[in-house]
Short mmCIF file of C-alpha atoms in Angstrom, two decimals:
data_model
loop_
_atom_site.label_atom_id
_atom_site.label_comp_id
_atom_site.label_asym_id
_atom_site.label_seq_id
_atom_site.Cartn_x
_atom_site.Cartn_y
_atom_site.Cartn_z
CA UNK A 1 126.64 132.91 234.05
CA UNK A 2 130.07 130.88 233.31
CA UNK A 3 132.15 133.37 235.12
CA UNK A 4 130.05 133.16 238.10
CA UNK A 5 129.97 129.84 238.19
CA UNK A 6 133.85 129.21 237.52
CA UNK A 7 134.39 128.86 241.33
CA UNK A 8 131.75 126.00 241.32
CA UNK A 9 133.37 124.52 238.57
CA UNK A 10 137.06 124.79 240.00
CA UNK A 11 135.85 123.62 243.49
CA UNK A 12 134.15 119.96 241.76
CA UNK A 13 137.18 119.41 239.53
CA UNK A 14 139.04 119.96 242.74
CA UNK A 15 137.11 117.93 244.94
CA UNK A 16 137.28 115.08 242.09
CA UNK A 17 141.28 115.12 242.13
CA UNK A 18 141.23 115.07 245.65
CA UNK A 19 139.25 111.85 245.70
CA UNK A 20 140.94 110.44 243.06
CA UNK A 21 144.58 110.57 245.42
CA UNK A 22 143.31 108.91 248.19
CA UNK A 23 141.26 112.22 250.07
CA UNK A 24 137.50 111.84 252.24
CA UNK A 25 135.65 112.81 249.97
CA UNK A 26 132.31 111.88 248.93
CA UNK A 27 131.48 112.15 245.25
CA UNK A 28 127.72 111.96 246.02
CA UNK A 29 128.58 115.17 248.48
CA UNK A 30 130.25 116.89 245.80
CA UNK A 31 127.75 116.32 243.10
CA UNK A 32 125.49 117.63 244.77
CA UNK A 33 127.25 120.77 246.24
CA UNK A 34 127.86 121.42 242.69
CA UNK A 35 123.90 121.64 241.79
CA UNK A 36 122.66 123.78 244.43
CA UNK A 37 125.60 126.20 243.61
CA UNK A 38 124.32 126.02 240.09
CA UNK A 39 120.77 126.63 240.78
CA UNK A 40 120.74 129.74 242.01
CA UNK A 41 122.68 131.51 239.02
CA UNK A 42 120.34 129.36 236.54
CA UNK A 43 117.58 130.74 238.96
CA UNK A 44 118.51 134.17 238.24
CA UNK A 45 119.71 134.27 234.95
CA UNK A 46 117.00 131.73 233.33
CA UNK A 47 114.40 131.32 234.89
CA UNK A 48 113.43 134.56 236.86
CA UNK A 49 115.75 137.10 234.85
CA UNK A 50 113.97 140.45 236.85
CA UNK A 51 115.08 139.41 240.52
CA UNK A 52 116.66 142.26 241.55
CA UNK A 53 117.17 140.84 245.10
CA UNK A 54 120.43 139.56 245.38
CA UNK A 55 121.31 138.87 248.99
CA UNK A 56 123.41 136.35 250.53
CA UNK A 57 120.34 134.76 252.40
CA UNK A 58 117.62 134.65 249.60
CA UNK A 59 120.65 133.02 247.26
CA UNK A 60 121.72 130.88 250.20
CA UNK A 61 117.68 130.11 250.30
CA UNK A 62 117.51 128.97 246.57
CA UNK A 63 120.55 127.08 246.74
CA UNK A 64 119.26 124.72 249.51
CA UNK A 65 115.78 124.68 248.18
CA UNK A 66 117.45 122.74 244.86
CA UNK A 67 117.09 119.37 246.51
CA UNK A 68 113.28 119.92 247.09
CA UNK A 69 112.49 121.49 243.51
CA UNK A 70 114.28 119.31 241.20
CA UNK A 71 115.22 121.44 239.07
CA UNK A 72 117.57 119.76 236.77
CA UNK A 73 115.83 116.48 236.86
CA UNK A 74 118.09 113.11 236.99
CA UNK A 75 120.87 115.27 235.48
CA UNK A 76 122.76 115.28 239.10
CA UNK A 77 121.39 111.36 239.75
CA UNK A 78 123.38 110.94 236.48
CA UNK A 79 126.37 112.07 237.22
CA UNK A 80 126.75 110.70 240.47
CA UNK A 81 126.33 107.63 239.16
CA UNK A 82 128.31 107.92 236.38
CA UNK A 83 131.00 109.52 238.96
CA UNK A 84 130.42 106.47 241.25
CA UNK A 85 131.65 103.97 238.38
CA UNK A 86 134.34 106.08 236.67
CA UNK A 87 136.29 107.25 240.14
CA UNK A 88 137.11 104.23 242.10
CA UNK A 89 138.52 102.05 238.91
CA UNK A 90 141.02 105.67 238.52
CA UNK A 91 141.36 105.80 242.42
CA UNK A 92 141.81 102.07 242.61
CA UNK A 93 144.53 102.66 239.64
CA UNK A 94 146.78 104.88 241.50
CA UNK A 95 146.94 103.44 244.57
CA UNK A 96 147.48 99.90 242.55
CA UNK A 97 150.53 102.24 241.03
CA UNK A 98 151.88 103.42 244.18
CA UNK A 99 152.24 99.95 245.34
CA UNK A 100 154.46 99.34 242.86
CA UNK A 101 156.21 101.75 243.21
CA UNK A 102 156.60 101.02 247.18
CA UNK A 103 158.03 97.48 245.90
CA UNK A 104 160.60 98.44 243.54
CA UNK A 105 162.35 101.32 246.28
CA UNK A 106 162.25 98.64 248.85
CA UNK A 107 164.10 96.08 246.40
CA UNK A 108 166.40 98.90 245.39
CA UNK A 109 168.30 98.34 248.24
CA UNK A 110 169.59 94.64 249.26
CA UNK A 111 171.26 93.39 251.63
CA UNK A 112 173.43 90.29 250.99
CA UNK A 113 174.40 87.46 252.94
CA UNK A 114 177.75 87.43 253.91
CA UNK A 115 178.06 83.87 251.70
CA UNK A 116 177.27 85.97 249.09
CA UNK A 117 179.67 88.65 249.73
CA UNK A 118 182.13 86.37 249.46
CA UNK A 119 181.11 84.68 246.51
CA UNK A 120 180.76 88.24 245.01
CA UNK A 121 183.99 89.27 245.80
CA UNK A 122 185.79 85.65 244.62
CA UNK A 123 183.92 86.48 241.37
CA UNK A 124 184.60 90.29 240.47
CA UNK A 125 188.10 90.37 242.05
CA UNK A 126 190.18 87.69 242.81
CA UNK A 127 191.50 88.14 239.60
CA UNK A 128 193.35 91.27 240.40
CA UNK A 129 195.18 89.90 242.61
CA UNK A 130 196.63 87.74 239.71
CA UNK A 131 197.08 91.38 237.65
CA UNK A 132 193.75 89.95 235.56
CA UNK A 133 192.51 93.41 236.09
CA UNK A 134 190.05 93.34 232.77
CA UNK A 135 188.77 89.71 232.81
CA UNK A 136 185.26 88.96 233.16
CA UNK A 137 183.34 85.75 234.68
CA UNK A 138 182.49 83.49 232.80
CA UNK A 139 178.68 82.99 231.95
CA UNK A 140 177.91 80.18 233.80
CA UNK A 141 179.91 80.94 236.79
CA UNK A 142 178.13 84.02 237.14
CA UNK A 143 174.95 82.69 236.76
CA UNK A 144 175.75 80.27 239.55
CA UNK A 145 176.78 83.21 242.02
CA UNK A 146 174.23 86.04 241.02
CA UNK A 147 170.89 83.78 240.74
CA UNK A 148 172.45 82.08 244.99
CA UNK A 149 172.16 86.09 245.82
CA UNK A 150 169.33 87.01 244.14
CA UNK A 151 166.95 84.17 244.98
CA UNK A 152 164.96 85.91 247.55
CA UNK A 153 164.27 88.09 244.69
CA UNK A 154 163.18 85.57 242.11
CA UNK A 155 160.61 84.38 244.86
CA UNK A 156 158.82 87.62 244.19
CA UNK A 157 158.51 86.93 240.32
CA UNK A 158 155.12 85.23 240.26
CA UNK A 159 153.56 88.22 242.47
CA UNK A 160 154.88 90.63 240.41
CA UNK A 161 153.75 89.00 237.28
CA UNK A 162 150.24 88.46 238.76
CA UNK A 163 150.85 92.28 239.99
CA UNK A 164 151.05 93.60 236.01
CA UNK A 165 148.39 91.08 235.34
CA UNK A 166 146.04 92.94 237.66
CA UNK A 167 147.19 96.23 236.38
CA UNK A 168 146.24 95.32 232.98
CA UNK A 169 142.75 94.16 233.42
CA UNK A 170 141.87 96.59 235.70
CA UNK A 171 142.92 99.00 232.76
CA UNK A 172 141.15 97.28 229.97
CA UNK A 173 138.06 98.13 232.64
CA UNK A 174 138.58 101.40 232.96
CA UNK A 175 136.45 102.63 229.07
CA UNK A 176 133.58 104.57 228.16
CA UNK A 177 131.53 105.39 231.38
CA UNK A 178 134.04 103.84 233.79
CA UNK A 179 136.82 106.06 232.52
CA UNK A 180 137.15 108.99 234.35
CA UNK A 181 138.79 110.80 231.80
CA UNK A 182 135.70 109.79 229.01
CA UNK A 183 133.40 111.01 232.25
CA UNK A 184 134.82 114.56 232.49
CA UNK A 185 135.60 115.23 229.22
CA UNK A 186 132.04 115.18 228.65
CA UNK A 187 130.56 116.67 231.71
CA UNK A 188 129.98 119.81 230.21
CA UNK A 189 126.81 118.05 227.98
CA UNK A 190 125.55 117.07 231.34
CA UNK A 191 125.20 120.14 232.84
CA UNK A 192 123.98 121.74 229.58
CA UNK A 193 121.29 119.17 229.62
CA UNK A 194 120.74 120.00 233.45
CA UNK A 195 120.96 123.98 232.92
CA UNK A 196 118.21 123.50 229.84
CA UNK A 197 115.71 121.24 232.00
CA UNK A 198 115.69 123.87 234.47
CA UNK A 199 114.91 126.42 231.79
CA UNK A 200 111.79 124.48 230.27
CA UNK A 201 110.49 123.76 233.68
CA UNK A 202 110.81 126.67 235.08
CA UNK A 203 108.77 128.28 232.10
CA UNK A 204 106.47 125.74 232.76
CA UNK A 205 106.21 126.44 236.56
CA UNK A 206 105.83 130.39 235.53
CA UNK A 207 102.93 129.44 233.42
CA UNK A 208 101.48 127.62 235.67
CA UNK A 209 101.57 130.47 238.80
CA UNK A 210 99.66 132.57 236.60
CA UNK A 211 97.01 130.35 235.79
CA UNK A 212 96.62 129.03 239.49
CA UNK A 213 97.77 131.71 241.38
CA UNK A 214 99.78 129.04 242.78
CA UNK A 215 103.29 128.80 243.85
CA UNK A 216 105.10 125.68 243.88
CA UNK A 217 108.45 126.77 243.30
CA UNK A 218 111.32 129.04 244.70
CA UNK A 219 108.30 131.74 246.02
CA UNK A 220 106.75 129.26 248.04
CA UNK A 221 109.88 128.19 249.49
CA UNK A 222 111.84 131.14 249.62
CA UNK A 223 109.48 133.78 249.94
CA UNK A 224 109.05 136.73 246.62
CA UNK A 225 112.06 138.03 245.81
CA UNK A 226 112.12 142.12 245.18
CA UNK A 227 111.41 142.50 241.16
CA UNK A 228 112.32 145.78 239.18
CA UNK A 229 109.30 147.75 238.15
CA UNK A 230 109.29 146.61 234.37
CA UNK A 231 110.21 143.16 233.44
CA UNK A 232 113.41 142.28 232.60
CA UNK A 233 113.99 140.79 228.78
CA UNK A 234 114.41 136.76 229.90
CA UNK A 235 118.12 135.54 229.05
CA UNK A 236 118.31 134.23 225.80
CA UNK A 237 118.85 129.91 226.04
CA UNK A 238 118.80 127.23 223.51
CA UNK A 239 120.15 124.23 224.59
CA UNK A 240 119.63 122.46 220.88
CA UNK A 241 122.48 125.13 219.82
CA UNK A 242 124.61 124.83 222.42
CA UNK A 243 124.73 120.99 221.87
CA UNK A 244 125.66 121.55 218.65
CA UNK A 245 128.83 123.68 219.78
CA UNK A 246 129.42 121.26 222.47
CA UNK A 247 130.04 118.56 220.68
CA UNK A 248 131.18 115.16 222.45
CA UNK A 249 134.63 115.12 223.12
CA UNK A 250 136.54 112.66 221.58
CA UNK A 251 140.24 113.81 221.42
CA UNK A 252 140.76 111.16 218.53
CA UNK A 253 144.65 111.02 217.55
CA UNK A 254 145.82 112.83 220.27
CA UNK A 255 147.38 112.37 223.82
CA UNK A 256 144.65 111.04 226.08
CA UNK A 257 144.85 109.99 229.69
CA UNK A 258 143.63 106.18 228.17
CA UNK A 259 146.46 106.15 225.48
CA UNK A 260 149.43 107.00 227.85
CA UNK A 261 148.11 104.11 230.51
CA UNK A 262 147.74 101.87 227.59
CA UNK A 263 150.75 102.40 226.64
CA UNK A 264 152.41 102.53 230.01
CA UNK A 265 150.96 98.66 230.61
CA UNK A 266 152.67 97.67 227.12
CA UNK A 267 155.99 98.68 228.68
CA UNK A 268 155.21 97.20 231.89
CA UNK A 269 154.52 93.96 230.34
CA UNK A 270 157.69 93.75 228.93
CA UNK A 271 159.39 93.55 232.77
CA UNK A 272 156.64 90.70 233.92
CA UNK A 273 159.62 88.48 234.41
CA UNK A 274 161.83 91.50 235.96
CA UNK A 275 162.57 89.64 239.46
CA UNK A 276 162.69 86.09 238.11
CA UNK A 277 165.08 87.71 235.14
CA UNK A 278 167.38 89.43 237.18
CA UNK A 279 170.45 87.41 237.22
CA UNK A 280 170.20 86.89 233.72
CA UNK A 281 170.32 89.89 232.80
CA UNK A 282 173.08 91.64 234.92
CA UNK A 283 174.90 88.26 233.86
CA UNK A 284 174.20 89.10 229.78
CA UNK A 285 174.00 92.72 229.81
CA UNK A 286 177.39 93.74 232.74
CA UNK A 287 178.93 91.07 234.69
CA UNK A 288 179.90 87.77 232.51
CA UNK A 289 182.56 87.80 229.64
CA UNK A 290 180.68 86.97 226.16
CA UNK A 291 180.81 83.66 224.68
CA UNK A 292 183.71 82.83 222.84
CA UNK A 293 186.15 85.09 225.12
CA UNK A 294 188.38 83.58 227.78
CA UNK A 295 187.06 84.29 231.36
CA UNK A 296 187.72 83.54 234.84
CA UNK A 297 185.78 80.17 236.48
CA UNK A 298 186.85 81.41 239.94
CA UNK A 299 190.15 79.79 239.53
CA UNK A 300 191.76 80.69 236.81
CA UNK A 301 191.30 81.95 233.55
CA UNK A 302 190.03 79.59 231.04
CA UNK A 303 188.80 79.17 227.26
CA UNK A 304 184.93 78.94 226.13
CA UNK A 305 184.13 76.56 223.77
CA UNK A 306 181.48 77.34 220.65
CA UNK A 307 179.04 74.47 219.83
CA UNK A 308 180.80 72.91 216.91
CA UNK A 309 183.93 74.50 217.19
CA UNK A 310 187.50 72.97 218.22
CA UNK A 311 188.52 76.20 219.69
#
């Protein structure tokens, strides 16, 4: 029954990436295109082993007679409920991350104001012209020119902080039922549960036909399906044992969806301050001579002087 059903499975797993980049999809849709593509190979593998009829229209039949029978219970209410809280927070995730990424290309690229061309240019290379070809500004006077250029930019430091704020909470959010990954790593107990209701009922439907000579099932719906001339042994199903082989997954200690995002926002946070930061740090880290070193003030080259020191 898995191998027939492996298109089933690839087609939900593909409809639930699909959704979760932005696609028209409706998980309620999918869930339930997933059950009545179940039910007919549960159908004829669990419940009434000796069909030997196996045409496109009296599988076609079964499969849209799911939503009437029941089958598998609340299994598929379940799921689409537990699909309903776990996608959007994912969904809402990645489209939170391609926003940031949208800000940080269109800040890759500045353009300056001609004032602070200038002021650039006074900065980094007047001093060639003086044969100061390895001097450096000093810290203060590059603080003054960078953070004039850059100020645009430090006016989007509160968004983006509020931006990795946002990130971060909507990430705590995302555990346990809301986490997509917890969601699908389990689904498989789901369907066992859903694939072993329909097992137990439909015994319990087959008992009752014989007793009633009634027929409130697939026959009634679907007509009587052409049976061999002996019976078929039933397929052999206990859902107690497959539980116990199917065991939740928990993935403890090793690289889960929820541990790389967690530890994506911990790096994130570090760069809260990126925008507001900026000058500082192309000051500190590439542009300004360090302390204690003569440098160039836009004049000339002059002397720091240490706290304390005579120097």
């Amino acid at each position: 029954m898995a191998l027939e059903a492996a298109a089933s499975v690839q087609e939900f797993f593909t409809d639930v990436g699909l959704y979760l980049f932005g696609a028209d999809v409706n998980p309620e849709e999918f869930v339930n295109r997933f059950f009545d593509s179940l039910f007919p190979l549960v159908y004829s593998h669990l419940i009434n082993p000796a069909v030997t009829d196996s045409s496109l229209e009296y599988s076609e039949c079964i499969r849209m007679a799911r939503r009437d029978i029941s089958p598998f219970g609340n299994i598929p209410q379940r799921v689409m409920g537990q699909m309903g809280r776990s996608l959007l927070p994912s969904r809402t995730f990645l489209q939170a991350l391609n926003l940031g990424i949208e800000v940080i290309n269109t800040t890759d690229h500045l353009l300056f104001s001609r004032e602070c061309g200038r002021a650039l240019l006074r900065m980094q290379y007047c001093p060639h012209c003086q044969g100061l070809t390895l001097s450096k500004p000093c810290m203060g006077y590059c603080l003054n020119v960078v953070r004039g250029c850059l100020a645009h930019m430090a006016e989007l430091n509160p968004h983006w902080h509020a931006y990795i704020r946002s990130l971060e909470e909507l990430s705590d959010a995302m555990h346990g039922t809301y986490d997509i990954e917890h969601v699908l790593l389990n689904f498989h107990l789901l369907v066992n549960d859903a694939v072993t209701q329909a097992h137990l009922d439909g015994q319990k439907l087959s008992e009752q036909d014989l007793a009633s000579g009634m027929h409130v099932n697939v026959n009634k719906i679907c007509g009587h399906p052409i049976r061999t001339p002996t019976e078929s042994p039933r397929c052999s199903f206990d859902g107690s044992k497959e539980k116990l082989r199917m065991k939740i997954s928990t993935r403890n200690g090793e690289e889960t969806l929820a541990n790389r995002r967690k530890e994506f926002i911990n790096s994130l946070r570090l760069h809260g301050s990126f925008y507001g930061g900026l000058a500082d740090q192309l000051c500190v880290n590439d542009l300004a001579a360090a302390d204690g070193l003569p440098c160039w003030n836009g004049e000339d080259i002059v002397k720091r002087y240490f706290m304390g020191s005579g120097l």
